[in-house]
Amino acid sequence: MDITFLMDYVNLLTLGICLCVGFALKEAFPKFNNQYIPLSALVLGCIINVLINLGTGINAQVILGGMISGLASTGLYEMMRNLLDKDGKKEE
């Protein structure tokens, strides 16, 4: 099953904001449970995408775009973390 069509719904502005906010949550609040970061990115992505598209109308495509962008930011963070943390040692 090819799911690359989901890339059409990714909004780079929403993805970037969710990535930065998720990183800030993780770094600023060490007691914030990591399992809630994807949920917070999903909700924030929806809110941002709705705000971006207020003038054009809100529909399911806008909501889906926000959800996918928020969750993609979590995946992008994990990918960057894994690339920078090779063999358990951070590159400095």
Short mmCIF file of N, CA, C and O in Angstrom, two decimals:
data_model
loop_
_atom_site.label_atom_id
_atom_site.label_comp_id
_atom_site.label_asym_id
_atom_site.label_seq_id
_atom_site.Cartn_x
_atom_site.Cartn_y
_atom_site.Cartn_z
N MET A 1 0.85 -1.19 0.00
CA MET A 1 0.00 0.00 0.00
C MET A 1 0.89 1.24 0.00
O MET A 1 1.76 1.39 0.83
N ASP A 2 0.64 2.11 -0.92
CA ASP A 2 1.44 3.33 -1.07
C ASP A 2 0.75 4.47 -0.33
O ASP A 2 -0.37 4.85 -0.66
N ILE A 3 1.43 5.01 0.67
CA ILE A 3 0.84 6.10 1.45
C ILE A 3 1.54 7.44 1.19
O ILE A 3 1.40 8.37 1.97
N THR A 4 2.26 7.53 0.09
CA THR A 4 2.97 8.77 -0.21
C THR A 4 2.02 9.93 -0.51
O THR A 4 2.43 11.08 -0.48
N PHE A 5 0.77 9.62 -0.81
CA PHE A 5 -0.21 10.68 -1.07
C PHE A 5 -0.40 11.56 0.17
O PHE A 5 -0.85 12.70 0.07
N LEU A 6 -0.06 11.04 1.35
CA LEU A 6 -0.19 11.83 2.58
C LEU A 6 0.75 13.02 2.59
O LEU A 6 0.50 14.01 3.28
N MET A 7 1.83 12.95 1.83
CA MET A 7 2.77 14.07 1.75
C MET A 7 2.12 15.31 1.14
O MET A 7 2.58 16.43 1.37
N ASP A 8 1.04 15.13 0.39
CA ASP A 8 0.33 16.28 -0.17
C ASP A 8 -0.33 17.12 0.92
O ASP A 8 -0.65 18.29 0.70
N TYR A 9 -0.57 16.52 2.07
CA TYR A 9 -1.26 17.22 3.16
C TYR A 9 -0.30 17.89 4.15
O TYR A 9 -0.75 18.61 5.02
N VAL A 10 0.99 17.65 4.03
CA VAL A 10 1.95 18.23 4.97
C VAL A 10 2.13 19.71 4.68
O VAL A 10 2.38 20.12 3.55
N ASN A 11 1.98 20.50 5.71
CA ASN A 11 2.19 21.94 5.63
C ASN A 11 3.53 22.22 6.33
O ASN A 11 3.66 21.97 7.53
N LEU A 12 4.51 22.73 5.60
CA LEU A 12 5.85 22.91 6.17
C LEU A 12 5.88 23.92 7.31
O LEU A 12 6.64 23.76 8.26
N LEU A 13 5.07 24.95 7.25
CA LEU A 13 5.01 25.93 8.32
C LEU A 13 4.49 25.28 9.61
O LEU A 13 5.08 25.44 10.68
N THR A 14 3.43 24.51 9.50
CA THR A 14 2.88 23.81 10.65
C THR A 14 3.87 22.80 11.19
O THR A 14 4.07 22.68 12.40
N LEU A 15 4.52 22.06 10.29
CA LEU A 15 5.51 21.06 10.70
C LEU A 15 6.65 21.72 11.48
O LEU A 15 7.06 21.23 12.52
N GLY A 16 7.15 22.84 10.99
CA GLY A 16 8.25 23.53 11.65
C GLY A 16 7.89 24.05 13.03
O GLY A 16 8.66 23.92 13.98
N ILE A 17 6.70 24.62 13.15
CA ILE A 17 6.28 25.14 14.44
C ILE A 17 6.09 24.00 15.44
O ILE A 17 6.53 24.08 16.59
N CYS A 18 5.46 22.92 15.00
CA CYS A 18 5.26 21.76 15.89
C CYS A 18 6.59 21.13 16.29
O CYS A 18 6.74 20.69 17.44
N LEU A 19 7.54 21.09 15.38
CA LEU A 19 8.86 20.55 15.69
C LEU A 19 9.53 21.38 16.78
O LEU A 19 10.05 20.84 17.76
N CYS A 20 9.49 22.69 16.64
CA CYS A 20 10.13 23.57 17.63
C CYS A 20 9.42 23.50 18.98
O CYS A 20 10.09 23.44 20.03
N VAL A 21 8.10 23.49 18.99
CA VAL A 21 7.37 23.43 20.25
C VAL A 21 7.58 22.08 20.93
O VAL A 21 7.76 22.01 22.14
N GLY A 22 7.58 20.99 20.16
CA GLY A 22 7.84 19.67 20.73
C GLY A 22 9.23 19.58 21.34
O GLY A 22 9.41 19.02 22.43
N PHE A 23 10.22 20.15 20.65
CA PHE A 23 11.57 20.16 21.18
C PHE A 23 11.64 20.99 22.47
O PHE A 23 12.27 20.59 23.44
N ALA A 24 10.95 22.13 22.46
CA ALA A 24 10.94 22.98 23.66
C ALA A 24 10.27 22.27 24.83
O ALA A 24 10.74 22.36 25.97
N LEU A 25 9.18 21.57 24.58
CA LEU A 25 8.51 20.81 25.65
C LEU A 25 9.45 19.77 26.25
O LEU A 25 9.52 19.60 27.46
N LYS A 26 10.17 19.08 25.37
CA LYS A 26 11.07 18.02 25.83
C LYS A 26 12.24 18.58 26.63
O LYS A 26 12.62 18.00 27.64
N GLU A 27 12.79 19.69 26.20
CA GLU A 27 13.96 20.26 26.86
C GLU A 27 13.62 21.10 28.09
O GLU A 27 14.34 21.08 29.08
N ALA A 28 12.55 21.86 28.02
CA ALA A 28 12.22 22.79 29.11
C ALA A 28 11.53 22.11 30.29
O ALA A 28 11.65 22.57 31.42
N PHE A 29 10.80 21.05 30.01
CA PHE A 29 10.05 20.37 31.07
C PHE A 29 10.45 18.90 31.12
O PHE A 29 9.80 18.05 30.51
N PRO A 30 11.53 18.57 31.85
CA PRO A 30 12.01 17.18 31.86
C PRO A 30 10.98 16.20 32.44
O PRO A 30 11.01 15.02 32.12
N LYS A 31 10.06 16.69 33.27
CA LYS A 31 9.06 15.79 33.84
C LYS A 31 7.85 15.59 32.93
O LYS A 31 6.98 14.80 33.24
N PHE A 32 7.82 16.32 31.79
CA PHE A 32 6.74 16.14 30.82
C PHE A 32 6.91 14.77 30.18
O PHE A 32 7.95 14.46 29.59
N ASN A 33 5.91 13.93 30.30
CA ASN A 33 6.00 12.55 29.82
C ASN A 33 6.13 12.52 28.30
O ASN A 33 5.33 13.13 27.59
N ASN A 34 7.13 11.81 27.79
CA ASN A 34 7.40 11.77 26.36
C ASN A 34 6.26 11.18 25.55
O ASN A 34 6.12 11.48 24.37
N GLN A 35 5.44 10.34 26.16
CA GLN A 35 4.36 9.73 25.40
C GLN A 35 3.29 10.73 25.00
O GLN A 35 2.48 10.47 24.12
N TYR A 36 3.27 11.91 25.62
CA TYR A 36 2.27 12.92 25.30
C TYR A 36 2.76 13.93 24.25
O TYR A 36 1.98 14.76 23.80
N ILE A 37 4.02 13.86 23.87
CA ILE A 37 4.53 14.81 22.88
C ILE A 37 3.87 14.61 21.51
O ILE A 37 3.47 15.60 20.89
N PRO A 38 3.71 13.38 21.00
CA PRO A 38 2.99 13.25 19.72
C PRO A 38 1.55 13.77 19.78
O PRO A 38 1.07 14.40 18.83
N LEU A 39 0.87 13.52 20.90
CA LEU A 39 -0.50 14.02 21.04
C LEU A 39 -0.52 15.54 21.05
O LEU A 39 -1.37 16.17 20.39
N SER A 40 0.41 16.15 21.77
CA SER A 40 0.45 17.62 21.80
C SER A 40 0.80 18.18 20.43
O SER A 40 0.26 19.22 20.03
N ALA A 41 1.68 17.51 19.68
CA ALA A 41 2.02 17.96 18.32
C ALA A 41 0.82 17.82 17.40
O ALA A 41 0.57 18.70 16.56
N LEU A 42 0.05 16.75 17.54
CA LEU A 42 -1.14 16.55 16.72
C LEU A 42 -2.16 17.66 16.97
O LEU A 42 -2.68 18.26 16.03
N VAL A 43 -2.43 17.94 18.24
CA VAL A 43 -3.41 18.99 18.59
C VAL A 43 -2.91 20.36 18.14
O VAL A 43 -3.66 21.15 17.54
N LEU A 44 -1.64 20.65 18.40
CA LEU A 44 -1.08 21.94 17.98
C LEU A 44 -1.10 22.07 16.46
O LEU A 44 -1.39 23.15 15.94
N GLY A 45 -0.79 20.99 15.75
CA GLY A 45 -0.83 21.03 14.29
C GLY A 45 -2.22 21.36 13.76
O GLY A 45 -2.37 22.14 12.82
N CYS A 46 -3.25 20.77 14.38
CA CYS A 46 -4.63 21.08 13.98
C CYS A 46 -4.96 22.54 14.23
O CYS A 46 -5.53 23.21 13.36
N ILE A 47 -4.59 23.04 15.40
CA ILE A 47 -4.88 24.44 15.74
C ILE A 47 -4.18 25.39 14.78
O ILE A 47 -4.78 26.34 14.27
N ILE A 48 -2.91 25.14 14.52
CA ILE A 48 -2.15 26.02 13.62
C ILE A 48 -2.73 25.99 12.22
O ILE A 48 -2.90 27.03 11.58
N ASN A 49 -3.05 24.80 11.73
CA ASN A 49 -3.59 24.69 10.37
C ASN A 49 -4.96 25.36 10.26
O ASN A 49 -5.27 25.96 9.23
N VAL A 50 -5.76 25.27 11.29
CA VAL A 50 -7.05 25.95 11.28
C VAL A 50 -6.83 27.46 11.25
O VAL A 50 -7.50 28.19 10.50
N LEU A 51 -5.89 27.96 12.06
CA LEU A 51 -5.61 29.40 12.08
C LEU A 51 -5.08 29.89 10.73
O LEU A 51 -5.42 30.98 10.28
N ILE A 52 -4.25 29.07 10.09
CA ILE A 52 -3.70 29.45 8.79
C ILE A 52 -4.81 29.54 7.74
O ILE A 52 -4.80 30.40 6.87
N ASN A 53 -5.79 28.64 7.82
CA ASN A 53 -6.84 28.55 6.80
C ASN A 53 -8.16 29.18 7.21
O ASN A 53 -9.21 28.81 6.67
N LEU A 54 -8.14 30.12 8.14
CA LEU A 54 -9.39 30.74 8.59
C LEU A 54 -10.14 31.43 7.45
O LEU A 54 -11.35 31.35 7.37
N GLY A 55 -9.44 32.10 6.58
CA GLY A 55 -10.09 32.83 5.50
C GLY A 55 -10.66 31.94 4.41
O GLY A 55 -11.62 32.30 3.74
N THR A 56 -10.09 30.76 4.23
CA THR A 56 -10.54 29.88 3.13
C THR A 56 -11.57 28.86 3.57
O THR A 56 -12.13 28.18 2.74
N GLY A 57 -11.78 28.74 4.85
CA GLY A 57 -12.78 27.78 5.34
C GLY A 57 -12.12 26.55 5.94
O GLY A 57 -11.04 26.13 5.53
N ILE A 58 -12.79 26.01 6.92
CA ILE A 58 -12.28 24.84 7.63
C ILE A 58 -13.02 23.61 7.12
O ILE A 58 -14.26 23.60 7.08
N ASN A 59 -12.28 22.60 6.73
CA ASN A 59 -12.88 21.34 6.31
C ASN A 59 -12.00 20.18 6.77
O ASN A 59 -10.99 20.39 7.45
N ALA A 60 -12.37 18.99 6.41
CA ALA A 60 -11.63 17.81 6.85
C ALA A 60 -10.20 17.81 6.32
O ALA A 60 -9.29 17.31 6.99
N GLN A 61 -9.98 18.35 5.16
CA GLN A 61 -8.63 18.39 4.58
C GLN A 61 -7.71 19.28 5.42
O GLN A 61 -6.54 18.94 5.61
N VAL A 62 -8.21 20.36 5.94
CA VAL A 62 -7.42 21.25 6.79
C VAL A 62 -7.06 20.54 8.10
O VAL A 62 -5.92 20.58 8.55
N ILE A 63 -8.04 19.87 8.70
CA ILE A 63 -7.81 19.13 9.94
C ILE A 63 -6.80 18.01 9.71
O ILE A 63 -5.86 17.83 10.49
N LEU A 64 -6.98 17.24 8.64
CA LEU A 64 -6.06 16.14 8.33
C LEU A 64 -4.65 16.67 8.08
O LEU A 64 -3.66 16.08 8.54
N GLY A 65 -4.54 17.78 7.37
CA GLY A 65 -3.23 18.37 7.12
C GLY A 65 -2.53 18.77 8.41
O GLY A 65 -1.32 18.58 8.57
N GLY A 66 -3.28 19.32 9.35
CA GLY A 66 -2.71 19.68 10.64
C GLY A 66 -2.26 18.47 11.43
O GLY A 66 -1.19 18.47 12.05
N MET A 67 -3.09 17.42 11.42
CA MET A 67 -2.74 16.20 12.15
C MET A 67 -1.48 15.55 11.57
O MET A 67 -0.57 15.17 12.30
N ILE A 68 -1.43 15.45 10.26
CA ILE A 68 -0.28 14.81 9.61
C ILE A 68 0.97 15.64 9.81
O ILE A 68 2.05 15.10 10.10
N SER A 69 0.86 16.95 9.71
CA SER A 69 2.03 17.81 9.91
C SER A 69 2.55 17.72 11.34
O SER A 69 3.76 17.67 11.57
N GLY A 70 1.64 17.69 12.31
CA GLY A 70 2.05 17.57 13.71
C GLY A 70 2.75 16.26 13.99
O GLY A 70 3.80 16.21 14.63
N LEU A 71 2.17 15.17 13.49
CA LEU A 71 2.80 13.86 13.71
C LEU A 71 4.10 13.71 12.93
O LEU A 71 5.04 13.07 13.39
N ALA A 72 4.16 14.33 11.75
CA ALA A 72 5.40 14.29 10.97
C ALA A 72 6.51 15.03 11.69
O ALA A 72 7.69 14.65 11.59
N SER A 73 6.17 16.07 12.46
CA SER A 73 7.20 16.78 13.21
C SER A 73 7.80 15.88 14.29
O SER A 73 9.00 15.94 14.55
N THR A 74 6.99 15.03 14.88
CA THR A 74 7.50 14.09 15.88
C THR A 74 8.44 13.09 15.22
O THR A 74 9.52 12.79 15.75
N GLY A 75 8.05 12.58 14.06
CA GLY A 75 8.92 11.66 13.33
C GLY A 75 10.21 12.31 12.87
O GLY A 75 11.28 11.70 12.91
N LEU A 76 10.12 13.57 12.44
CA LEU A 76 11.32 14.29 12.01
C LEU A 76 12.27 14.50 13.18
O LEU A 76 13.49 14.36 13.03
N TYR A 77 11.72 14.81 14.35
CA TYR A 77 12.57 14.98 15.54
C TYR A 77 13.29 13.67 15.87
O TYR A 77 14.49 13.67 16.14
N GLU A 78 12.57 12.56 15.83
CA GLU A 78 13.17 11.26 16.13
C GLU A 78 14.26 10.91 15.11
O GLU A 78 15.31 10.38 15.46
N MET A 79 14.01 11.23 13.85
CA MET A 79 15.00 10.96 12.81
C MET A 79 16.26 11.78 13.04
O MET A 79 17.38 11.26 12.97
N MET A 80 16.10 13.06 13.36
CA MET A 80 17.27 13.91 13.61
C MET A 80 18.02 13.45 14.85
O MET A 80 19.25 13.43 14.87
N ARG A 81 17.29 13.05 15.88
CA ARG A 81 17.92 12.59 17.12
C ARG A 81 18.74 11.33 16.85
O ARG A 81 19.87 11.19 17.32
N ASN A 82 18.19 10.41 16.07
CA ASN A 82 18.90 9.18 15.76
C ASN A 82 20.12 9.42 14.87
O ASN A 82 21.13 8.75 15.01
N LEU A 83 20.03 10.39 13.97
CA LEU A 83 21.17 10.70 13.11
C LEU A 83 22.30 11.36 13.90
O LEU A 83 23.47 11.15 13.60
N LEU A 84 21.95 12.18 14.89
CA LEU A 84 22.97 12.89 15.65
C LEU A 84 23.51 12.08 16.83
O LEU A 84 24.54 12.42 17.38
N ASP A 85 22.81 11.02 17.21
CA ASP A 85 23.20 10.21 18.35
C ASP A 85 23.61 8.82 17.86
O ASP A 85 22.90 7.85 18.05
N LYS A 86 24.78 8.74 17.23
CA LYS A 86 25.25 7.47 16.69
C LYS A 86 25.96 6.67 17.76
O LYS A 86 26.80 7.17 18.48
N ASP A 87 25.59 5.42 17.89
CA ASP A 87 26.20 4.49 18.85
C ASP A 87 26.11 5.00 20.29
O ASP A 87 26.99 4.74 21.10
N GLY A 88 25.06 5.72 20.60
CA GLY A 88 24.88 6.21 21.96
C GLY A 88 25.76 7.39 22.34
O GLY A 88 25.76 7.84 23.46
N LYS A 89 26.53 7.90 21.39
CA LYS A 89 27.42 9.04 21.66
C LYS A 89 27.02 10.19 20.75
O LYS A 89 26.96 10.06 19.54
N LYS A 90 26.76 11.31 21.35
CA LYS A 90 26.41 12.50 20.57
C LYS A 90 27.66 13.08 19.95
O LYS A 90 28.70 13.13 20.56
N GLU A 91 27.51 13.51 18.70
CA GLU A 91 28.63 14.16 18.02
C GLU A 91 28.77 15.57 18.56
O GLU A 91 27.81 16.29 18.75
N GLU A 92 29.98 15.96 18.83
CA GLU A 92 30.23 17.31 19.36
C GLU A 92 31.19 18.07 18.50
O GLU A 92 31.97 17.59 17.82
#
